[in-house]
XYZ file of N, CA and C in Angstrom:
687
model
N 10.172 19.275 12.444
C 9.357 18.252 11.796
C 8.528 17.496 12.821
N 7.414 16.957 12.340
C 6.562 16.153 13.195
C 6.907 14.670 13.042
N 6.775 13.938 14.128
C 7.115 12.519 14.135
C 5.989 11.692 13.517
N 6.377 10.748 12.655
C 5.428 9.846 12.006
C 5.517 8.473 12.667
N 4.370 7.883 12.968
C 4.322 6.533 13.494
C 4.009 5.548 12.387
N 4.890 4.599 12.158
C 4.736 3.603 11.098
C 4.295 2.270 11.689
N 3.223 1.696 11.139
C 2.829 0.328 11.474
C 3.279 -0.531 10.313
N 4.347 -1.295 10.524
C 4.987 -2.014 9.429
C 5.065 -3.513 9.651
N 5.921 -4.134 8.848
C 6.121 -5.571 8.936
C 5.150 -6.381 8.106
N 4.410 -5.720 7.182
C 3.365 -6.418 6.430
C 3.530 -6.179 4.924
N 4.641 -6.622 4.345
C 5.764 -7.348 4.919
C 6.916 -6.392 5.238
N 7.946 -6.937 5.898
C 9.090 -6.089 6.216
C 9.818 -5.659 4.948
N 9.687 -6.432 3.857
C 10.331 -6.049 2.596
C 9.849 -4.676 2.147
N 8.543 -4.438 2.185
C 8.031 -3.134 1.755
C 8.192 -2.074 2.842
N 8.183 -2.491 4.114
C 8.407 -1.517 5.184
C 9.800 -0.904 5.066
N 10.771 -1.714 4.654
C 12.127 -1.188 4.426
C 12.109 -0.125 3.332
N 11.269 -0.320 2.318
C 11.134 0.691 1.269
C 10.553 1.984 1.830
N 9.548 1.872 2.702
C 8.976 3.060 3.337
C 10.067 3.871 4.036
N 10.892 3.202 4.829
C 11.939 3.908 5.580
C 12.863 4.656 4.624
N 13.259 3.977 3.551
C 14.153 4.581 2.569
C 13.479 5.750 1.852
N 12.251 5.532 1.377
C 11.576 6.549 0.574
C 11.211 7.788 1.391
N 10.776 7.596 2.617
C 10.461 8.746 3.474
C 11.701 9.592 3.705
N 12.794 8.949 4.024
C 14.016 9.700 4.298
C 14.593 10.351 3.049
N 14.434 9.716 1.888
C 14.882 10.347 0.646
C 14.062 11.603 0.357
N 12.773 11.530 0.615
C 11.916 12.695 0.393
C 12.308 13.847 1.324
N 12.572 13.538 2.592
C 13.009 14.560 3.551
C 14.321 15.175 3.097
N 15.263 14.323 2.705
C 16.565 14.819 2.232
C 16.407 15.736 1.035
N 15.590 15.314 0.059
C 15.456 16.087 -1.165
C 14.766 17.429 -0.917
N 13.833 17.460 0.024
C 13.096 18.703 0.285
C 13.836 19.643 1.231
N 14.591 19.069 2.176
C 15.186 19.899 3.224
C 16.696 20.050 3.109
N 17.346 19.098 2.415
C 18.780 19.215 2.219
C 19.596 18.896 3.461
N 20.883 19.194 3.379
C 21.848 18.950 4.450
C 21.758 17.494 4.913
N 21.779 17.267 6.210
C 21.722 15.897 6.745
C 20.354 15.580 7.346
N 19.328 16.284 6.889
C 18.001 16.064 7.450
C 17.485 14.661 7.124
N 16.831 14.053 8.107
C 16.142 12.778 7.927
C 14.894 12.789 8.798
N 14.065 11.774 8.624
C 12.725 11.811 9.204
C 12.697 11.328 10.655
N 11.966 12.021 11.530
C 11.702 11.502 12.874
C 10.580 10.455 12.787
N 10.924 9.208 13.047
C 9.989 8.103 12.857
C 9.929 7.207 14.085
N 8.746 6.691 14.344
C 8.553 5.609 15.302
C 7.952 4.447 14.524
N 8.430 3.215 14.761
C 7.934 2.083 13.990
C 7.599 0.899 14.891
N 6.446 0.285 14.598
C 6.139 -1.029 15.138
C 6.099 -1.985 13.956
N 6.864 -3.086 14.043
C 6.931 -4.035 12.935
C 6.352 -5.378 13.370
N 5.295 -5.808 12.668
C 4.613 -7.058 12.989
C 5.378 -8.288 12.508
N 5.057 -9.408 13.116
C 5.381 -10.727 12.569
C 4.320 -11.012 11.511
N 4.683 -10.911 10.251
C 3.684 -10.957 9.187
C 2.976 -12.303 9.086
N 3.636 -13.374 9.475
C 2.971 -14.683 9.430
C 1.707 -14.663 10.281
N 1.759 -14.002 11.420
C 0.578 -13.916 12.280
C -0.539 -13.127 11.598
N -0.182 -12.038 10.920
C -1.174 -11.227 10.215
C -1.771 -12.017 9.051
N -0.928 -12.733 8.303
C -1.438 -13.518 7.173
C -2.441 -14.560 7.652
N -2.146 -15.220 8.762
C -3.077 -16.221 9.280
C -4.418 -15.581 9.630
N -4.386 -14.382 10.216
C -5.631 -13.675 10.515
C -6.397 -13.339 9.236
N -5.682 -12.876 8.210
C -6.322 -12.511 6.952
C -7.047 -13.705 6.339
N -6.337 -14.808 6.202
C -6.886 -15.962 5.492
C -7.951 -16.692 6.308
N -7.932 -16.508 7.616
C -8.963 -17.114 8.464
C -10.155 -16.179 8.671
N -10.069 -14.971 8.129
C -11.157 -14.018 8.300
C -11.264 -13.447 9.706
N -10.144 -13.451 10.453
C -10.154 -12.956 11.829
C -9.865 -11.449 11.834
N -10.721 -10.711 11.135
C -10.463 -9.290 10.930
C -10.646 -8.482 12.207
N -11.581 -8.838 13.046
C -11.788 -8.081 14.280
C -10.602 -8.250 15.229
N -10.027 -9.436 15.242
C -8.821 -9.655 16.051
C -7.678 -8.793 15.526
N -7.536 -8.765 14.222
C -6.491 -7.933 13.615
C -6.751 -6.455 13.890
N -8.012 -6.052 13.806
C -8.353 -4.650 14.053
C -7.990 -4.228 15.468
N -8.291 -5.095 16.442
C -7.972 -4.772 17.833
C -6.474 -4.613 18.018
N -5.702 -5.483 17.363
C -4.244 -5.416 17.480
C -3.698 -4.145 16.844
N -4.153 -3.830 15.634
C -3.663 -2.635 14.943
C -4.052 -1.359 15.678
N -5.257 -1.331 16.225
C -5.694 -0.156 16.972
C -4.831 0.057 18.208
N -4.501 -1.028 18.895
C -3.645 -0.921 20.080
C -2.258 -0.410 19.711
N -1.707 -0.904 18.610
C -0.393 -0.435 18.160
C -0.450 1.054 17.815
N -1.514 1.473 17.127
C -1.651 2.888 16.785
C -1.693 3.754 18.040
N -2.436 3.298 19.059
C -2.490 4.053 20.320
C -1.111 4.135 20.969
N -0.375 3.045 20.931
C 0.970 3.041 21.525
C 1.899 4.004 20.793
N 1.798 4.052 19.468
C 2.631 4.978 18.702
C 2.264 6.428 19.021
N 0.966 6.698 19.135
C 0.551 8.058 19.497
C 1.064 8.425 20.890
N 0.953 7.507 21.823
C 1.429 7.768 23.187
C 2.936 8.007 23.222
N 3.646 7.377 22.278
C 5.105 7.542 22.222
C 5.526 8.828 21.532
N 4.549 9.551 20.941
C 4.875 10.847 20.351
C 4.581 11.000 18.876
N 4.001 9.968 18.237
C 3.666 10.092 16.818
C 2.574 11.126 16.621
N 2.749 11.964 15.627
C 1.766 13.007 15.316
C 0.909 12.645 14.102
N 1.160 11.482 13.516
C 0.321 10.905 12.468
C 0.659 9.425 12.392
N -0.322 8.634 11.907
C -0.144 7.191 11.785
C -0.138 6.809 10.317
N 0.840 5.987 9.937
C 0.949 5.472 8.575
C 0.968 3.947 8.645
N -0.009 3.316 8.009
C -0.108 1.856 7.954
C 0.546 1.403 6.663
N 1.684 0.720 6.775
C 2.547 0.438 5.622
C 2.101 -0.808 4.852
N 0.872 -0.787 4.395
C 0.279 -1.893 3.640
C -1.042 -1.410 3.064
N -1.387 -1.910 1.883
C -2.697 -1.596 1.313
C -3.794 -2.463 1.920
N -3.549 -3.767 1.994
C -4.592 -4.712 2.400
C -5.179 -4.390 3.763
N -4.331 -4.066 4.728
C -4.832 -3.853 6.082
C -5.532 -2.511 6.244
N -5.591 -1.711 5.168
C -6.455 -0.525 5.199
C -7.924 -0.910 5.240
N -8.217 -2.175 5.073
C -9.570 -2.668 5.355
C -9.991 -2.271 6.764
N -9.001 -2.142 7.663
C -9.264 -1.838 9.068
C -8.969 -0.375 9.403
N -8.857 0.458 8.390
C -8.577 1.886 8.627
C -9.603 2.544 9.542
N -10.899 2.254 9.421
C -11.855 2.916 10.325
C -11.590 2.607 11.797
N -11.238 1.362 12.099
C -10.962 0.998 13.487
C -9.689 1.670 13.998
N -8.695 1.782 13.136
C -7.449 2.441 13.547
C -7.698 3.935 13.755
N -8.378 4.556 12.808
C -8.663 5.984 12.903
C -9.429 6.316 14.177
N -10.383 5.447 14.530
C -11.202 5.691 15.717
C -10.423 5.526 17.013
N -9.265 4.880 16.941
C -8.512 4.575 18.165
C -7.519 5.665 18.549
N -7.294 6.640 17.657
C -6.282 7.665 17.918
C -6.881 9.049 17.702
N -6.186 10.060 18.193
C -6.620 11.447 18.000
C -5.793 12.162 16.936
N -4.690 11.548 16.516
C -3.839 12.148 15.480
C -4.310 11.677 14.109
N -3.895 12.356 13.022
C -4.343 11.960 11.685
C -3.861 10.564 11.293
N -4.705 9.871 10.539
C -4.349 8.619 9.891
C -4.200 8.931 8.405
N -3.014 8.709 7.845
C -2.742 9.046 6.445
C -3.108 7.845 5.581
N -4.229 7.940 4.887
C -4.789 6.805 4.148
C -4.115 6.639 2.787
N -3.672 5.421 2.498
C -2.952 5.150 1.250
C -3.867 5.269 0.032
N -5.142 4.894 0.199
C -6.078 4.994 -0.917
C -6.364 6.430 -1.295
N -6.547 7.279 -0.297
C -6.788 8.698 -0.562
C -5.576 9.334 -1.241
N -4.395 9.058 -0.715
C -3.180 9.657 -1.278
C -3.000 9.251 -2.737
N -3.255 7.975 -3.028
C -3.107 7.479 -4.395
C -4.162 8.075 -5.312
N -5.407 8.085 -4.868
C -6.488 8.624 -5.694
C -6.265 10.096 -6.017
N -5.765 10.853 -5.065
C -5.512 12.272 -5.296
C -4.446 12.476 -6.373
N -3.415 11.642 -6.356
C -2.392 11.726 -7.402
C -2.985 11.414 -8.773
N -3.808 10.382 -8.823
C -4.403 9.965 -10.088
C -5.325 11.048 -10.639
N -6.164 11.611 -9.790
C -7.101 12.642 -10.233
C -6.352 13.895 -10.685
N -5.217 14.183 -10.025
C -4.420 15.344 -10.420
C -3.862 15.187 -11.839
N -3.684 13.933 -12.267
C -3.211 13.665 -13.625
C -4.354 13.605 -14.638
N -5.590 13.642 -14.154
C -6.730 13.666 -15.053
C -7.275 12.312 -15.455
N -6.789 11.235 -14.835
C -7.294 9.902 -15.179
C -8.597 9.616 -14.443
N -9.422 8.770 -15.052
C -10.683 8.374 -14.426
C -10.816 6.858 -14.292
N -10.359 6.104 -15.294
C -10.514 4.648 -15.273
C -9.164 4.003 -14.949
N -9.111 3.287 -13.837
C -7.843 2.749 -13.346
C -7.903 1.226 -13.283
N -6.774 0.592 -13.535
C -6.620 -0.840 -13.324
C -5.945 -1.059 -11.981
N -6.460 -1.995 -11.189
C -5.972 -2.205 -9.826
C -5.338 -3.583 -9.676
N -4.091 -3.604 -9.214
C -3.407 -4.834 -8.814
C -3.221 -4.809 -7.308
N -3.285 -5.965 -6.673
C -3.074 -6.046 -5.231
C -3.298 -7.462 -4.744
N -3.413 -7.622 -3.444
C -3.777 -8.931 -2.907
C -5.226 -9.228 -3.280
N -5.631 -10.478 -3.095
C -7.015 -10.825 -3.422
C -7.993 -10.018 -2.565
N -7.592 -9.685 -1.352
C -8.463 -8.899 -0.470
C -8.666 -7.493 -1.038
N -7.589 -6.888 -1.497
C -7.651 -5.532 -2.048
C -8.426 -5.502 -3.356
N -8.228 -6.505 -4.198
C -8.882 -6.519 -5.504
C -10.347 -6.937 -5.427
N -10.689 -7.814 -4.491
C -12.016 -8.434 -4.514
C -12.988 -7.868 -3.488
N -12.496 -7.251 -2.432
C -13.392 -6.701 -1.421
C -13.645 -5.218 -1.700
N -14.626 -4.662 -1.017
C -15.092 -3.307 -1.332
C -14.270 -2.191 -0.697
N -13.553 -2.476 0.400
C -12.989 -1.394 1.207
C -12.063 -0.487 0.412
N -11.240 -1.063 -0.455
C -10.252 -0.271 -1.194
C -10.874 0.343 -2.442
N -11.636 -0.462 -3.173
C -12.277 0.028 -4.391
C -13.247 1.160 -4.062
N -13.990 1.025 -2.979
C -14.915 2.091 -2.591
C -14.176 3.374 -2.251
N -12.992 3.240 -1.662
C -12.190 4.428 -1.346
C -11.792 5.155 -2.629
N -11.431 4.396 -3.654
C -11.078 4.992 -4.935
C -12.305 5.592 -5.622
N -13.423 4.880 -5.547
C -14.651 5.385 -6.167
C -15.120 6.683 -5.526
N -14.822 6.862 -4.249
C -15.194 8.101 -3.566
C -14.486 9.309 -4.170
N -13.397 9.048 -4.906
C -12.679 10.115 -5.612
C -13.072 10.160 -7.085
N -14.214 9.540 -7.401
C -14.765 9.562 -8.757
C -13.897 8.794 -9.746
N -13.334 7.672 -9.284
C -12.547 6.805 -10.155
C -13.353 5.554 -10.496
N -13.208 5.101 -11.731
C -13.804 3.849 -12.203
C -12.711 2.790 -12.118
N -12.950 1.698 -11.387
C -11.910 0.728 -11.062
C -12.133 -0.582 -11.807
N -11.102 -1.039 -12.513
C -11.094 -2.340 -13.172
C -10.159 -3.272 -12.410
N -10.576 -4.522 -12.230
C -9.707 -5.520 -11.598
C -9.466 -6.654 -12.587
N -8.388 -7.398 -12.428
C -8.096 -8.502 -13.344
C -9.149 -9.612 -13.272
N -9.120 -10.487 -14.267
C -9.984 -11.669 -14.276
C -9.593 -12.607 -13.135
N -10.463 -13.560 -12.833
C -10.279 -14.414 -11.657
C -8.946 -15.160 -11.665
N -8.584 -15.764 -12.796
C -7.320 -16.507 -12.849
C -6.130 -15.570 -12.711
N -6.260 -14.365 -13.253
C -5.191 -13.378 -13.136
C -5.065 -12.904 -11.695
N -6.188 -12.687 -11.028
C -6.145 -12.279 -9.621
C -5.453 -13.331 -8.773
N -5.723 -14.587 -9.045
C -5.095 -15.668 -8.284
C -3.579 -15.636 -8.448
N -3.110 -15.398 -9.659
C -1.664 -15.343 -9.894
C -1.039 -14.117 -9.246
N -1.704 -12.973 -9.376
C -1.183 -11.736 -8.767
C -1.046 -11.920 -7.259
N -2.065 -12.489 -6.626
C -2.053 -12.701 -5.174
C -0.979 -13.697 -4.764
N -0.890 -14.803 -5.492
C 0.095 -15.837 -5.156
C 1.515 -15.286 -5.222
N 1.805 -14.511 -6.259
C 3.160 -13.967 -6.421
C 3.494 -13.016 -5.277
N 2.519 -12.253 -4.813
C 2.764 -11.347 -3.688
C 3.160 -12.130 -2.443
N 2.323 -13.093 -2.052
C 2.539 -13.790 -0.782
C 3.678 -14.815 -0.843
N 3.777 -15.537 -1.950
C 4.742 -16.631 -2.029
C 6.113 -16.202 -2.507
N 6.197 -15.001 -3.116
C 7.477 -14.564 -3.661
C 7.909 -13.195 -3.138
N 7.139 -12.167 -3.428
C 7.586 -10.806 -3.120
C 7.750 -10.566 -1.628
N 6.833 -11.089 -0.820
C 6.949 -10.906 0.633
C 8.154 -11.633 1.208
N 8.723 -12.537 0.420
C 9.940 -13.244 0.818
C 11.183 -12.652 0.150
N 10.974 -11.564 -0.600
C 12.107 -10.924 -1.261
C 12.516 -11.579 -2.560
N 11.681 -12.473 -3.090
C 12.003 -13.174 -4.338
C 11.388 -12.431 -5.524
N 12.229 -11.982 -6.437
C 11.784 -11.258 -7.630
C 12.177 -12.098 -8.840
N 11.183 -12.694 -9.516
C 11.439 -13.670 -10.577
C 10.964 -13.161 -11.924
N 11.741 -13.432 -12.960
C 11.400 -12.987 -14.311
C 10.068 -13.551 -14.807
N 9.752 -14.840 -14.586
C 8.439 -15.334 -15.033
C 7.276 -14.597 -14.372
N 7.446 -14.222 -13.127
C 6.387 -13.479 -12.435
C 6.247 -12.076 -13.000
N 7.354 -11.472 -13.362
C 7.289 -10.149 -13.995
C 6.532 -10.246 -15.310
N 6.818 -11.277 -16.092
C 6.105 -11.445 -17.359
C 4.613 -11.654 -17.121
N 4.248 -12.398 -16.084
C 2.835 -12.615 -15.799
C 2.143 -11.303 -15.430
N 2.802 -10.486 -14.620
C 2.229 -9.185 -14.269
C 2.099 -8.297 -15.502
N 3.062 -8.352 -16.381
C 2.979 -7.579 -17.616
C 1.757 -7.995 -18.429
N 1.490 -9.303 -18.490
C 0.312 -9.801 -19.203
C -0.977 -9.294 -18.552
N -1.013 -9.344 -17.238
C -2.214 -8.908 -16.517
C -2.453 -7.416 -16.745
N -1.394 -6.622 -16.685
C -1.545 -5.184 -16.913
C -1.978 -4.895 -18.348
N -1.428 -5.636 -19.306
C -1.813 -5.446 -20.704
C -3.300 -5.748 -20.898
N -3.793 -6.766 -20.209
C -5.214 -7.107 -20.310
C -6.089 -5.992 -19.733
N -5.654 -5.389 -18.631
C -6.402 -4.270 -18.059
C -6.424 -3.074 -19.011
N -5.290 -2.797 -19.631
C -5.218 -1.689 -20.589
C -6.137 -1.964 -21.776
N -6.162 -3.220 -22.242
C -7.020 -3.583 -23.365
C -8.502 -3.392 -23.032
N -8.832 -3.482 -21.747
C -10.218 -3.283 -21.300
C -10.537 -1.810 -21.030
N -9.551 -0.941 -21.161
C -9.823 0.481 -21.030
C -9.136 1.186 -19.886
N -8.276 0.501 -19.137
C -7.573 1.160 -18.038
C -6.641 2.238 -18.581
N -6.770 3.439 -18.027
C -5.931 4.563 -18.441
C -4.625 4.620 -17.665
N -4.583 3.926 -16.546
C -3.383 3.855 -15.717
C -3.512 2.610 -14.840
N -2.423 2.246 -14.166
C -2.399 1.054 -13.325
C -1.968 1.438 -11.914
N -2.744 1.003 -10.926
C -2.364 1.181 -9.524
C -1.617 -0.059 -9.058
N -0.401 0.117 -8.613
C 0.358 -0.973 -7.980
C -0.097 -0.997 -6.531
N -1.245 -1.674 -6.294
C -1.971 -1.559 -5.047
C -1.599 -2.556 -3.981
N -0.363 -2.961 -3.993
C 0.222 -3.726 -2.889
C 1.628 -3.186 -2.710
N 2.057 -2.998 -1.493
C 3.321 -2.278 -1.264
C 4.545 -3.071 -1.697
N 4.381 -4.366 -2.031
C 5.510 -5.143 -2.555
C 5.598 -5.141 -4.076
N 4.525 -4.785 -4.769
C 4.508 -4.920 -6.228
C 5.589 -4.085 -6.899
N 5.914 -2.945 -6.294
C 6.948 -2.085 -6.868
C 8.308 -2.777 -6.951
N 8.504 -3.857 -6.186
C 9.734 -4.629 -6.280
C 9.823 -5.388 -7.601
N 8.660 -5.652 -8.227
C 8.602 -6.524 -9.394
C 8.417 -5.768 -10.705
N 7.475 -4.821 -10.721
C 7.168 -4.105 -11.962
C 7.056 -2.611 -11.704
N 7.169 -1.858 -12.792
C 7.058 -0.405 -12.703
C 6.675 0.176 -14.040
N 7.068 1.422 -14.252
C 6.636 2.154 -15.439
C 7.065 1.491 -16.739
N 8.200 0.834 -16.763
C 8.707 0.241 -17.999
C 7.978 -1.041 -18.388
N 7.073 -1.508 -17.536
C 6.434 -2.801 -17.783
C 5.032 -2.699 -18.356
N 4.570 -1.495 -18.638
C 3.236 -1.317 -19.202
C 3.205 -0.057 -20.051
N 2.208 0.016 -20.922
C 2.126 1.133 -21.866
C 1.456 2.367 -21.273
N 0.890 2.250 -20.067
C 0.225 3.391 -19.426
C 0.967 3.760 -18.148
N 0.591 4.883 -17.565
C 1.271 5.343 -16.353
C 0.923 4.447 -15.171
N 1.926 4.154 -14.351
C 1.707 3.379 -13.135
C 1.764 4.301 -11.923
N 0.997 3.927 -10.893
C 0.994 4.677 -9.639
C 1.425 3.725 -8.524
N 2.630 3.974 -8.028
C 3.262 3.145 -7.004
C 2.758 3.592 -5.633
N 1.870 2.807 -5.039
C 1.264 3.225 -3.774
C 2.295 3.336 -2.657
N 3.334 2.527 -2.705
C 4.373 2.599 -1.672
C 5.046 3.965 -1.690
N 5.481 4.380 -2.871
C 6.162 5.676 -2.997
C 5.216 6.830 -2.685
N 3.997 6.753 -3.192
C 3.035 7.838 -2.961
C 2.747 7.990 -1.473
N 2.524 6.882 -0.789
C 2.220 6.925 0.642
C 3.409 7.463 1.443
N 4.599 6.977 1.099
C 5.801 7.427 1.802
C 6.031 8.919 1.598
N 5.855 9.397 0.373
C 6.049 10.822 0.092
C 5.008 11.676 0.819
N 3.778 11.179 0.877
C 2.725 11.916 1.591
C 3.054 12.013 3.078
N 3.562 10.926 3.646
C 3.961 10.930 5.050
C 5.104 11.911 5.297
N 6.093 11.918 4.409
C 7.210 12.832 4.565
C 6.773 14.279 4.472
N 5.868 14.568 3.540
C 5.366 15.932 3.398
C 4.595 16.369 4.647
N 3.860 15.441 5.245
C 3.169 15.766 6.495
C 4.181 16.096 7.588
N 5.243 15.295 7.658
C 6.270 15.525 8.682
C 6.878 16.917 8.561
N 7.131 17.324 7.328
C 7.723 18.638 7.079
C 6.715 19.748 7.349
N 5.440 19.460 7.003
C 4.399 20.470 7.224
C 4.345 21.473 6.102
């Protein structure tokens, strides 16, 4: 197997899911006591959040690129960034290494297109929902992207940062996400992208009438499949 380099800690709650899901995929495909060869760098997420909210994206890009180079130098044969939001900086990371960068947006879009869906509802941080970097990646796969209304986006974002990244899973927040997803479906969404790696902690397939696509699981499985070759 090839070694995967994980850039994690954004937040560590979802990075722990990556570790579990990658190794479960390896076990299920290879059997016996097989597990994944992984290298991980885990950030102090408070520092990353401050960069995000202050718009210090170039500073964040320089840091992520340096980490990617260090993982490659340590033997990683592919880089996996364990977060949707920081894929805003995927071009800078990709340019900093010679090994493949496994993009979460591409992996998710490919799964969706394989199921035949075209119009998707997107949940995520305010950066993922409101900026072009992620939506454009999905549109490049011929997907039509719907995002929640402004007040709904504010609630979705707040619950991610103030609750899920701290490991808090609350019933009122689950109900709010269910309402937001129902509104997207009413507007024509054929499926829902759980476009933040913590959202899977709160809601899943049982919380909406359409199919959900868990970006955390999809990304982890894609990384494991790359490792196996």
